[in-house]
Structure formats: structure tokens, C-alpha cells
Short mmCIF file of C-alpha atoms in Angstrom, two decimals:
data_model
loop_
_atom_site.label_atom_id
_atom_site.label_comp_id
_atom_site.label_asym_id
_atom_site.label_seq_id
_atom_site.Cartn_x
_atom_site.Cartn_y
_atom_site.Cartn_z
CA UNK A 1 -87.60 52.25 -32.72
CA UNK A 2 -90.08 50.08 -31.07
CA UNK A 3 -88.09 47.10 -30.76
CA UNK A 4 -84.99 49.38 -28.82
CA UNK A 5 -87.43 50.87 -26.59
CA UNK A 6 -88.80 47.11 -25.34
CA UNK A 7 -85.53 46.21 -24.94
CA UNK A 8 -84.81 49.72 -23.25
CA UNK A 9 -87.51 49.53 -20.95
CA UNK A 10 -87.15 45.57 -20.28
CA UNK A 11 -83.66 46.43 -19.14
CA UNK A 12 -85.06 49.08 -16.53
CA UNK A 13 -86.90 46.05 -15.42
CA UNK A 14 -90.18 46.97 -16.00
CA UNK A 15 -92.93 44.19 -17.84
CA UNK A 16 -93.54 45.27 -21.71
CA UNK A 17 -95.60 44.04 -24.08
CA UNK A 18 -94.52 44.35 -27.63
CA UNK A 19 -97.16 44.55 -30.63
CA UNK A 20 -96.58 44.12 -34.01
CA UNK A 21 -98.62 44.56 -36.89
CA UNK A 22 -97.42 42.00 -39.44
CA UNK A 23 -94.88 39.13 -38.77
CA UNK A 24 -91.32 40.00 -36.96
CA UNK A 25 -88.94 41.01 -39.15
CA UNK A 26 -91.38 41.45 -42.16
CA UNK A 27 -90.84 43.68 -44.75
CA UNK A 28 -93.64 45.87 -45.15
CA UNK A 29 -92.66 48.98 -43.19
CA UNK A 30 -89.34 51.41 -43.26
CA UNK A 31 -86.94 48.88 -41.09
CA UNK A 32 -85.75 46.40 -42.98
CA UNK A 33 -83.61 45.32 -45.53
CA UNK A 34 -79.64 45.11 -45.90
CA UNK A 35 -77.75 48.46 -44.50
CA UNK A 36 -78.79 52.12 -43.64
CA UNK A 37 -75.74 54.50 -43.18
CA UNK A 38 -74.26 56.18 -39.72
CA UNK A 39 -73.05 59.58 -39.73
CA UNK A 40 -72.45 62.78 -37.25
CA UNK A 41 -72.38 64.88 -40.45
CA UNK A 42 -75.82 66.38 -40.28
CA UNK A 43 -76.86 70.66 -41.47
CA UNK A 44 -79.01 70.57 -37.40
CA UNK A 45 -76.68 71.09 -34.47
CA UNK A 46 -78.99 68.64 -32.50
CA UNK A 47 -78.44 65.26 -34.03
CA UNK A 48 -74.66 65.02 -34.21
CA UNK A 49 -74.58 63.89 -30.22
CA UNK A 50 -77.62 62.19 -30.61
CA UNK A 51 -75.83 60.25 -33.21
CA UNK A 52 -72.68 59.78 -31.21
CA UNK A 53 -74.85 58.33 -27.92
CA UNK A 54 -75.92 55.80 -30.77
CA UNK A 55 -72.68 54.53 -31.88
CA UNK A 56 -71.78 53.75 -28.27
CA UNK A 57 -75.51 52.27 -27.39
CA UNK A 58 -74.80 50.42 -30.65
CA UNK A 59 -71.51 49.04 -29.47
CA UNK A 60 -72.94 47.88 -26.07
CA UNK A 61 -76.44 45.84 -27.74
CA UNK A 62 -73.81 44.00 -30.02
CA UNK A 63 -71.49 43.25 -26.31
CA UNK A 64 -74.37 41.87 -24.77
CA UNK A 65 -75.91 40.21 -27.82
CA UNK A 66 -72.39 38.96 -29.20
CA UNK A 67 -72.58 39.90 -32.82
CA UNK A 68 -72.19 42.70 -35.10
CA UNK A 69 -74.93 44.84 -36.38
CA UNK A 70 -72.71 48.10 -37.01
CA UNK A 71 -69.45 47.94 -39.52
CA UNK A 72 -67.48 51.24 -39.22
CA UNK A 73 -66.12 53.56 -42.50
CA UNK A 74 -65.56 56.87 -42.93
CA UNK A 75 -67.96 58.78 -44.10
CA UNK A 76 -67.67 61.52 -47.12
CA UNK A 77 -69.94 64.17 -47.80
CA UNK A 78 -69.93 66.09 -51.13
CA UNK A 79 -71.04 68.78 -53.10
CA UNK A 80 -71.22 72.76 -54.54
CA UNK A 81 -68.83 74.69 -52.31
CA UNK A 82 -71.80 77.15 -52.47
CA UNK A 83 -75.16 74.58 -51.22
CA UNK A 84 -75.96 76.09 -48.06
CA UNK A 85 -76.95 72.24 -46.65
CA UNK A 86 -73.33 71.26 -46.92
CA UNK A 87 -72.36 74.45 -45.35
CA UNK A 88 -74.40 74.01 -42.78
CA UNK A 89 -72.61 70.58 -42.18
CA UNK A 90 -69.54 72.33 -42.02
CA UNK A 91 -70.52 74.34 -39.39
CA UNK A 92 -72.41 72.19 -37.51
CA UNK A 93 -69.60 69.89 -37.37
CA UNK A 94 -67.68 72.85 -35.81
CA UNK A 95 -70.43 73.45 -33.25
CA UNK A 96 -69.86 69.93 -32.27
CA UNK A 97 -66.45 69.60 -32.13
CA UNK A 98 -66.25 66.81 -34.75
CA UNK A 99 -62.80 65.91 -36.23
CA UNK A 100 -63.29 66.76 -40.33
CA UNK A 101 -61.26 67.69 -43.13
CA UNK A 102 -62.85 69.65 -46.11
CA UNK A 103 -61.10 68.47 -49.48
CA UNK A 104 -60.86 70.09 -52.58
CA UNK A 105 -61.60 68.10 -56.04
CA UNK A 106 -57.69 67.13 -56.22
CA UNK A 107 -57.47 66.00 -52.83
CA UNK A 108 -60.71 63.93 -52.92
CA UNK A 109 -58.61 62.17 -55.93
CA UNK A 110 -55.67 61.62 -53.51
CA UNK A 111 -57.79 60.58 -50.43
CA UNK A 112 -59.38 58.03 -52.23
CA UNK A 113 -57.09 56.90 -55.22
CA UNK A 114 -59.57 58.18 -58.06
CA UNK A 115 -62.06 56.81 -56.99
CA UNK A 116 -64.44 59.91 -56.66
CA UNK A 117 -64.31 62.59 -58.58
CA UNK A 118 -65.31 65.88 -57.94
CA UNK A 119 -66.10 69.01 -60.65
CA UNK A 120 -64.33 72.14 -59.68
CA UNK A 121 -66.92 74.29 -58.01
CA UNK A 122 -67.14 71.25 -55.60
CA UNK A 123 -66.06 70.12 -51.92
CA UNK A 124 -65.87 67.14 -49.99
CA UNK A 125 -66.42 66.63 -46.16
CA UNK A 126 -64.41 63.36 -44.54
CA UNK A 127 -65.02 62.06 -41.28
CA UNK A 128 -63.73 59.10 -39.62
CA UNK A 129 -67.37 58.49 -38.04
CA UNK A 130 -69.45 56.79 -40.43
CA UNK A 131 -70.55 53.30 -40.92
CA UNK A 132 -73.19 50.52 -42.39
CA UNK A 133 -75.96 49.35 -40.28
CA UNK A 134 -77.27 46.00 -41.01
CA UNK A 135 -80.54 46.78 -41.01
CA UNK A 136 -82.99 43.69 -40.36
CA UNK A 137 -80.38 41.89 -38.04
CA UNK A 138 -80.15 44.93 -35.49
CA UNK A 139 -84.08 44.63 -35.32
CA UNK A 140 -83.74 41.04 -34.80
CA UNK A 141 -80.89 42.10 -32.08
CA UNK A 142 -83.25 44.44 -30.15
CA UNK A 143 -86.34 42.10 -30.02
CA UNK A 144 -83.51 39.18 -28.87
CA UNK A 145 -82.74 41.43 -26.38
CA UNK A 146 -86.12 42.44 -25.28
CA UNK A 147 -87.15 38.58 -25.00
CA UNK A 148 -83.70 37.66 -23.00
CA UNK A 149 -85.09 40.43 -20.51
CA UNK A 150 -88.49 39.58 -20.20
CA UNK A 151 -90.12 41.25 -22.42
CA UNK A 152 -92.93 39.96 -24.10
CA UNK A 153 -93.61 39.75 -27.72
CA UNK A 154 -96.50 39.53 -30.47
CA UNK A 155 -96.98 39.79 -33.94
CA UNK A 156 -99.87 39.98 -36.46
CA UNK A 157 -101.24 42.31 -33.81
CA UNK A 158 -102.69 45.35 -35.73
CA UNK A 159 -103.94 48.23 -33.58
CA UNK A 160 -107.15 49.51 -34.20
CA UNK A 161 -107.84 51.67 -31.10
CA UNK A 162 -105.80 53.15 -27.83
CA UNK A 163 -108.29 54.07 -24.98
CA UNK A 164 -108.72 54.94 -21.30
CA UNK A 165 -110.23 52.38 -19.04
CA UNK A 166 -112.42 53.98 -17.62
CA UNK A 167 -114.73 51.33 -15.95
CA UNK A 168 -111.95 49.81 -14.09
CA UNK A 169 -109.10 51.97 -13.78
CA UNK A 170 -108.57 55.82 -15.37
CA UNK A 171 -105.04 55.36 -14.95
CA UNK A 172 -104.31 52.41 -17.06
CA UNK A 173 -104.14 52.66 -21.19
CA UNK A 174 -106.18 49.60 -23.24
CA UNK A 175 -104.70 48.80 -26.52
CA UNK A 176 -106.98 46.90 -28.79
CA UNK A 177 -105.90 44.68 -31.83
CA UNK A 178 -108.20 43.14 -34.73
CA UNK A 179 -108.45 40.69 -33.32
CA UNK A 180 -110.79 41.42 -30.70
CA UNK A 181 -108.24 41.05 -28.35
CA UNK A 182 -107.07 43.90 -25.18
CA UNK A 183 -104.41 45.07 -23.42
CA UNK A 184 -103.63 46.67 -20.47
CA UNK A 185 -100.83 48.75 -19.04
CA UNK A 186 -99.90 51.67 -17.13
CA UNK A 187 -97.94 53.38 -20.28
CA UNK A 188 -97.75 52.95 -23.94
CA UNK A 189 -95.22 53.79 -26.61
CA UNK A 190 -96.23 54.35 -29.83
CA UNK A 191 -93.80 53.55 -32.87
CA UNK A 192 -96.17 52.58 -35.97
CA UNK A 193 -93.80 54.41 -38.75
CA UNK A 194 -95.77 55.13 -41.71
CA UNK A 195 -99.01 54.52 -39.94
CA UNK A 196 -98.58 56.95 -37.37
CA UNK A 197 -100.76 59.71 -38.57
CA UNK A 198 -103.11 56.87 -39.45
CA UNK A 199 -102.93 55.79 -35.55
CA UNK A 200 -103.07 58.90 -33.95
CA UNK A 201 -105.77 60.71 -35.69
CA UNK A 202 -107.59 57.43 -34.68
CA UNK A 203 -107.05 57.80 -31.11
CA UNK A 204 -106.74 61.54 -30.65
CA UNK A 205 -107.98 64.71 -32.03
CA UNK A 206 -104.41 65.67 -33.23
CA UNK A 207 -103.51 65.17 -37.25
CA UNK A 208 -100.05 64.90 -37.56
CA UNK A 209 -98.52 65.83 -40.75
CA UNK A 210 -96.16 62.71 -41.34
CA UNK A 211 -96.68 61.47 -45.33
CA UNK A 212 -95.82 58.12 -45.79
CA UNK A 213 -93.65 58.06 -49.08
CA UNK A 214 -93.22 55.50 -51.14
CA UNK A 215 -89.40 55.19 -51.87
CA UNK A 216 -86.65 52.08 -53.24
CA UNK A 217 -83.09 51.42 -52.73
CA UNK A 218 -80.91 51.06 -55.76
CA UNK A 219 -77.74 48.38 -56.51
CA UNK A 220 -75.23 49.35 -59.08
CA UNK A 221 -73.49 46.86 -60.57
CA UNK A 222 -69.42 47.87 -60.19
CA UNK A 223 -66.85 47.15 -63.21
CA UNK A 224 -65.61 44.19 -63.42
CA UNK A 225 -62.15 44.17 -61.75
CA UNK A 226 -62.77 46.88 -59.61
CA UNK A 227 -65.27 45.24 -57.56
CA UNK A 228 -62.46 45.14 -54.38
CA UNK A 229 -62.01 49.24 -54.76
CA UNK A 230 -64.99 49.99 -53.25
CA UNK A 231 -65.46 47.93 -50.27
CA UNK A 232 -64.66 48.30 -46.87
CA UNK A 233 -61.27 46.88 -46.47
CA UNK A 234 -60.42 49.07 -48.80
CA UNK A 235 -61.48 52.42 -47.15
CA UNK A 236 -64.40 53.33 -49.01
CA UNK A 237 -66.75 55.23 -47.62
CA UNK A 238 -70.88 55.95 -46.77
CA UNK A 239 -71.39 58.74 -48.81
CA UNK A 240 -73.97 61.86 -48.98
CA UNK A 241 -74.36 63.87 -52.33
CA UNK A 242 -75.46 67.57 -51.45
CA UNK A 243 -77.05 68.64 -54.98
CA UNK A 244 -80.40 67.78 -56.55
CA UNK A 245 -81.38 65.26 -56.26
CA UNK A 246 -79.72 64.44 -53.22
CA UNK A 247 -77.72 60.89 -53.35
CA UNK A 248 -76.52 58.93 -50.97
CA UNK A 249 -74.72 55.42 -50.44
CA UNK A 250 -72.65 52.58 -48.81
CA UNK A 251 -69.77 50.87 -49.70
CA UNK A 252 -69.91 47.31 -51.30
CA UNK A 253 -71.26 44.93 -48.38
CA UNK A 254 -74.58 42.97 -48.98
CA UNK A 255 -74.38 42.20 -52.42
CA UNK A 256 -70.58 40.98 -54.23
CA UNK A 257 -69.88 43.38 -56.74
CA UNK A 258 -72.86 45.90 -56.61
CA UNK A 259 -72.81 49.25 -54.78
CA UNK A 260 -75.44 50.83 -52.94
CA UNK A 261 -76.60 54.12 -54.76
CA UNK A 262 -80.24 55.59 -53.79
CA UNK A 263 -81.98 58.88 -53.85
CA UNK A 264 -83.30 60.41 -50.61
CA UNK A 265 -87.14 60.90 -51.63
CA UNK A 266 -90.50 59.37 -53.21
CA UNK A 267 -93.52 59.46 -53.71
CA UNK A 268 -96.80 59.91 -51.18
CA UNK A 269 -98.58 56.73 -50.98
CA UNK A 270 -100.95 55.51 -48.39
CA UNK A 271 -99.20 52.67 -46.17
CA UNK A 272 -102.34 49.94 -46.80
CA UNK A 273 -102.64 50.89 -50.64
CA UNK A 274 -99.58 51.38 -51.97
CA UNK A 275 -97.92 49.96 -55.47
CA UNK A 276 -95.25 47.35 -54.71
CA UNK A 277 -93.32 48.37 -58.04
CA UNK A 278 -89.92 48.49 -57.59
CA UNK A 279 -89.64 51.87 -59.32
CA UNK A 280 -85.91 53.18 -60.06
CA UNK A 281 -86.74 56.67 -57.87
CA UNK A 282 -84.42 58.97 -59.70
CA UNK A 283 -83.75 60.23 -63.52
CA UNK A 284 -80.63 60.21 -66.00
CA UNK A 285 -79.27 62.81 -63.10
CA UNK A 286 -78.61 60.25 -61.35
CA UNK A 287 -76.99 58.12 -63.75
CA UNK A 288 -74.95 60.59 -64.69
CA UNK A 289 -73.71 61.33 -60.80
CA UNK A 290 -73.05 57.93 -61.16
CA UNK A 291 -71.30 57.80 -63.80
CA UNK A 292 -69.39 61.01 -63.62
CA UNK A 293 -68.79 60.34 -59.73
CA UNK A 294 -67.16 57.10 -59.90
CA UNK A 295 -64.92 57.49 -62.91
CA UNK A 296 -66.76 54.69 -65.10
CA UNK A 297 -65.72 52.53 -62.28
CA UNK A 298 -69.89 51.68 -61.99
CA UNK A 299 -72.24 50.74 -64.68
CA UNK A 300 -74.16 53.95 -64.82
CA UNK A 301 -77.47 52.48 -67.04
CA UNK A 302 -79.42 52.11 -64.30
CA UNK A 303 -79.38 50.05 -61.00
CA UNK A 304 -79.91 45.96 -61.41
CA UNK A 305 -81.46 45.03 -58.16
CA UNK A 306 -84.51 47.61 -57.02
CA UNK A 307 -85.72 47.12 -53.30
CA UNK A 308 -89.21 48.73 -51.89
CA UNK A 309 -89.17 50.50 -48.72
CA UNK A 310 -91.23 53.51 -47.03
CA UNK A 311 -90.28 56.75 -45.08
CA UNK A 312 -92.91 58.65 -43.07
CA UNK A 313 -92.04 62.31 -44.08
CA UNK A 314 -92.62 65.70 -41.86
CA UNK A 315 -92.55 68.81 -43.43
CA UNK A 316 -89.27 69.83 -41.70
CA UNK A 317 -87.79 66.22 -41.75
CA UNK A 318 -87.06 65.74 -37.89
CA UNK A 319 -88.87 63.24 -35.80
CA UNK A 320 -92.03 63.37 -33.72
CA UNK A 321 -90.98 62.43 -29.97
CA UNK A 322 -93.34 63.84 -27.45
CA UNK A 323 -96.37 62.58 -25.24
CA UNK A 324 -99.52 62.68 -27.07
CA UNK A 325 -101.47 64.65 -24.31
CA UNK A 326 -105.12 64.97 -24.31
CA UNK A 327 -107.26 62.26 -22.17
CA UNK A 328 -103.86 60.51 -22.59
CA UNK A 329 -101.72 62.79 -20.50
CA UNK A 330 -98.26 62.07 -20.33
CA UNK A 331 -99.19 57.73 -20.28
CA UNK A 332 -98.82 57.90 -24.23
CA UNK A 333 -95.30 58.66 -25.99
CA UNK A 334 -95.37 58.72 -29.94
CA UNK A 335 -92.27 58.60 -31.66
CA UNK A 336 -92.51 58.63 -35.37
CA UNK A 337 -91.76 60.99 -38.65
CA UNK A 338 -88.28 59.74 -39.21
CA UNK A 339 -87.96 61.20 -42.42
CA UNK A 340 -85.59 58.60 -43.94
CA UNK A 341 -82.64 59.49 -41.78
CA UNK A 342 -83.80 57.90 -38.18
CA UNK A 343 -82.72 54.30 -38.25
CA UNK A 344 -79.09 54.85 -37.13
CA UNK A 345 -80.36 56.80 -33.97
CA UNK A 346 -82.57 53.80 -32.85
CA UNK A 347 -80.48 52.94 -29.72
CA UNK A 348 -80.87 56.47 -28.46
CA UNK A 349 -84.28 57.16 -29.26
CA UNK A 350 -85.36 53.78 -27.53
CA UNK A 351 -83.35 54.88 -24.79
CA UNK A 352 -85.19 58.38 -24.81
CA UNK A 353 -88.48 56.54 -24.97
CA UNK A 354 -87.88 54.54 -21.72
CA UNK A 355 -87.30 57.58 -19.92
CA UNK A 356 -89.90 59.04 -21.05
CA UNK A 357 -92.78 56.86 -20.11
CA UNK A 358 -90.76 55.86 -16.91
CA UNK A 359 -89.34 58.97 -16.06
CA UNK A 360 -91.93 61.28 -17.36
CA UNK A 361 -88.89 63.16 -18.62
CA UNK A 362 -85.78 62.57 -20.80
CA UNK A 363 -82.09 63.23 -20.63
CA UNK A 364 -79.16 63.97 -22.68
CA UNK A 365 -81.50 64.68 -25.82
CA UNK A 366 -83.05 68.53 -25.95
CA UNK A 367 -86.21 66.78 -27.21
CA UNK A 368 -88.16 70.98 -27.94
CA UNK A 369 -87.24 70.06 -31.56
CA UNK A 370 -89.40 66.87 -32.00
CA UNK A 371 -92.29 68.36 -30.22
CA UNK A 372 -95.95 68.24 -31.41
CA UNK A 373 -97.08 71.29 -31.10
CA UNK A 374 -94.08 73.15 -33.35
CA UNK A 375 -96.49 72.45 -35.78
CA UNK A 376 -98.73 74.54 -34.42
CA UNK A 377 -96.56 77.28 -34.41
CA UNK A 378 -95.94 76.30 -38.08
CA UNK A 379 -97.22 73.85 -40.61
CA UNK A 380 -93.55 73.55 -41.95
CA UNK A 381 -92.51 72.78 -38.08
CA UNK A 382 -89.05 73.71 -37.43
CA UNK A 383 -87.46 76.89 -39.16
CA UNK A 384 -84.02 75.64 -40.91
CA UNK A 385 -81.59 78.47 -42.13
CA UNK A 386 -80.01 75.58 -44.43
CA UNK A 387 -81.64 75.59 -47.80
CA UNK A 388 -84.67 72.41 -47.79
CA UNK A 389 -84.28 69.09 -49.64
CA UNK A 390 -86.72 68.46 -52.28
CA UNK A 391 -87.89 64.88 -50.71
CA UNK A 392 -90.27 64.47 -53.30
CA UNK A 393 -88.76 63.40 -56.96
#
């Protein structure tokens, strides 16, 4: 998120600074590795266009930068005909006006030549717009992008404090690293992922409740033989499970002959002490998805690569985007709390941050759902009539 809104606001151009905590493209936050998922299927109304701004923003950084970042599938949603989530997809993609088809268990066999399988008291949801994000190449693409507009940036740059300058100038915001070292601008943008309630109880009086989970993506290892029936060229889909736990995956890409399979979740951890074990997140559930999913086209044992990653978790899983207020005014934007589901909206929500701090306003996006102070209203933030995901397994 950072990275799009240099690039977003070197574009408008403005001067930016861009800090970073470890090195560039490191792999100690929530934004990199291989692939994250696209997909308009969501239970909210709100992130459907949000998500269909992306795919053209998307489409424009990879014009200007001349490579791909985004590969396009369908996308195939599944589960009980009954679990008020996937119902709440349903209708939501009604509210938007996206093209779908809901599939019964035989018809999921026909669509996609037996390679799902559905039990009985199931549905499926198919939609043309899906897709696989590579995921540390379209952070390299933004910063690329930033730099080729002027933008300036620095890494191994851990914030410690965000202040007024009030000796020489009220209006301007000082950032200060570990280094001893200050900066000084006019507006700052604050995208620190699972540090962010770390960074803003620092700097403010405001605890946000964001809990930095501790979470790993899982490889299966596909049959041998059937390696080419779940790729890409051959029409295979990103894919959401709506049951418990909830599943989701990509289509064979990064690694030859493996599958992405993961569960949505983790465990809390604390973002400077956490365990680095590559911990299979999930139980024989999800083996058995696996297995009784695919048709015993996928070794269902258990995955055979294991990769680390972080989400920074609020109670009602939608983002934080909203100016932090206070002594700050409206010169501070944070943007965090992407819950595991953000990365695909980067483009717009970079786009939506360099309005913001330019603008003072944002539009396109009806931002009332990401505000601070809904949980204020309520420590579970945002009321949803859809039925919650347990995030934590």
C-alpha cells in the first residue's frame, strides 16, 4: 500500500519520501511472496468496485512499467447452499451487477471436467473476474514507478516517532527513524501493516484494534500426470472455500506441479517477537477438503513447501483508511488492518491515499466503512448481517 501511494502521489507530481523499515522487497511483513488472489466476489457491497478500479489501475502500472504483475482466471467460490457468507456473495454480486453463474455439484463437474467436486448440500459461484497477483514483483513495480517519477526512496528506516514541528513550522509533520535521523514534510501517509497499532499508539492517543497474526501459505504437491489440469492454460481457477475453516487458493503458477492451498487465519503474535516456524495453519479438515475437493487429483498428507507471512487483523476484517486527527489534523492518513484480503486492492487504495493527503478528500471509494472512529461506536467495528469468519484456527 505504501509503495502505490509513492508512486500515486509522485505521479500527481508532488516530492515523496518513501521509508522503509527493513530492506526493499524483504520478507518480514504481509507483502511478499509468490501470488495473492483477485476477485469481485466479496459478502460487503463496498469492495466489489473497489476491486474492479484495481484491475484497471493494475492494467495501466503494468502499461507504463511494461511487464506483468496480474495473470487473469476465473474465479470459483464454493460452499453449503445454506452459509450465509456465500449468500451474501450472491447477493452482493447482484447489487453490483457482476456477471455470475451459481452451479450445482453436477455442473461444477461439467464446468471444470472433474476436477472439483462438490457434496450435495453444496454450491459453487463462477466468475470470469479473478486472477493471481505476483506478489513481490508488483511491489517492486510500484517502487520502480515511484523512483521513475521522482520519488525518493529509503530503506532500513524504522520509525520510532511522528511529531509536529513546532519550533519551526506547526504546519509541517517530522518523521524520525533510529537512526537519529528527521524528516520533514507537509503530509504523511502511514502504511506500517502489522505495526500499525504499534505506530499509532506511539504517536497518538488512539489504540487501534489491528492484531497482527501470525499465518503461512501452503503448497500441495499435485498427482503426478495431472500436474497440467490445474494450471492456467487450462482454465483453472482462484478459488474461495465458504465452510470452516475457510480455504482458499490459486491455480498452479509459482511452483511446477504444486498447488496453492492455504487457510484464511492464524495466530496473534507480536510483529518484533514472533516464531518463524513454518507451521502447517490448518488440521486433517483441511486435508480432507483437499482431498475430497480435488478428486485424489492432490496429495492430501499435508502441504510440502510451508511459507511465513503476517496479516494485521480488525475485528470486523475491513481496512483502516482515515486521517489520524488529533494534533495531526487531517496532515496524517493511516491506512492499515487489511485483514488478509487487501493486497489485490493496492492500486486503488494508493490512489485513495493520494487524494487524500492532497485533496483532503477522496473519490470513487465511500471510505465511512474504514473509518476510525466505527470503533468507537463498536469494538467489533462494522455490523455484518453475513455470518463472521473464525480468523483465528
Amino acid at each position: 500500500m505504501g509503495s502505490a501511494a509513492a508512486y500515486y502521489i509522485a505521479k500527481r507530481g508532488c516530492k515523496v519520501l518513501l521509508l522503509e523499515q527493513f530492506d526493499f522487497l524483504h520478507q518480514q511483513g504481509s507483502s511478499h511472496g509468490e501470488t495473492r488472489t483477485i476477485r469481485t466476489t466479496y459478502p460487503e457491497h463496498y469492495y466489489p468496485s473497489m476491486v474492479i478500479e484495481s484491475y484497471r489501475l493494475w492494467d495501466e502500472a503494468e502499461s507504463e512499467i511494461g511487464f506483468k504483475v496480474l495473470h487473469s482466471t476465473p474465479h470459483f467460490d464454493m460452499g453449503p447452499s445454506e452459509n450465509k457468507s456465500l449468500q451474501s456473495v450472491i447477493q452482493s454480486c447482484n447489487h453490483n451487477s457482476i456477471p455470475h453463474t451459481i452451479l450445482d455439484p453436477h455442473q461444477v463437474l461439467e464446468q471444470f471436467s472433474g476436477r472439483i467436486n462438490l457434496p450435495e448440500n453444496w454450491i459453487g459461484l463462477s466468475t470470469q473476474q479473478g486472477g493471481v497477483i505476483k506478489a513481490t514483483k508488483a511491489v517492486s513495480m510500484f517502487q520502480t514507478l515511484a523512483i521513475q517519477r521522482g520519488a525518493v526512496l529509503k530503506d532500513n528506516m524504522e520509525v520510532v516517532q511522528i511529531k509536529r514541528d513546532g519550533e519551526r513550522d506547526c504546519h509541517h509533520v517530522v518523521v524520525c527513524t533510529s537512526d537519529g535521523s528527521e524528516f520533514m514534510g507537509r503530509k504523511c501517509v502511514v502504511t506500517v501493516g502489522a505495526w500499525m497499532r504499534k505506530v499509532v499508539e506511539r504517536v497518538s492517543s488512539i489504540v487501534l484494534p489491528i492484531q497482527p497474526l501470525h499465518t503461512t501459505v501452503c503448497y500441495w504437491k499435485i498427482k503426478e500426470g495431472c500436474e497440467d489440469l490445474f494450471s492456467v492454460e487450462k482454465g483453472f481457477p482462484s478459488f474461495a472455500s465458504y465452510a470452516q475453516p475457510y480455504i482458499y487458493g490459486t491455480p498452479s503458477m509459482e511452483f511446477p506441479g504444486l498447488i496453492k492451498i492455504a487457510v484464511h487465519g492464524g495466530e496473534p503474535c507480536d510483529p518484533d517477537k514472533r516464531a518463524w516456524d513454518p507451521l502447517f495453519i490448518g488440521d486433517k479438515r483441511v486435508s480432507s477438503w483437499v482431498e475430497e475437493r480435488f478428486g485424489g487429483l492432490v496429495e492430501s498428507k499435508g502441504p510440502v513447501i510451508v511459507q511465513t507471512c503476517m496479516y494485521s487483523m480488525t475485528p470486523d476484517g475491513d481496512f483502516v483508511i482515515d486521517f489520524l486527527g488529533g494534533e495531526f489534523g487531517r496532515d496524517v492518513v493511516v491506512a492499515g488492518g487489511f485483514s488478509g484480503h487487501g493486497f489485490k486492492m493496492a492500486p486503488v487504495v494508493g490512489r485513495v491515499l493520494a487524494e487524500l493527503v492532497l485533496d483532503g478528500e477522496a473519490q470513487g471509494v465511500e471510505l465511512s466503512h474504514f473509518r476510525i472512529g466505527r470503533f468507537e461506536d463498536s469494538p467489533l467495528g462494522n455490523v455484518k448481517e453475513h455470518e463472521d469468519q473464525v480468523y483465528t484456527l
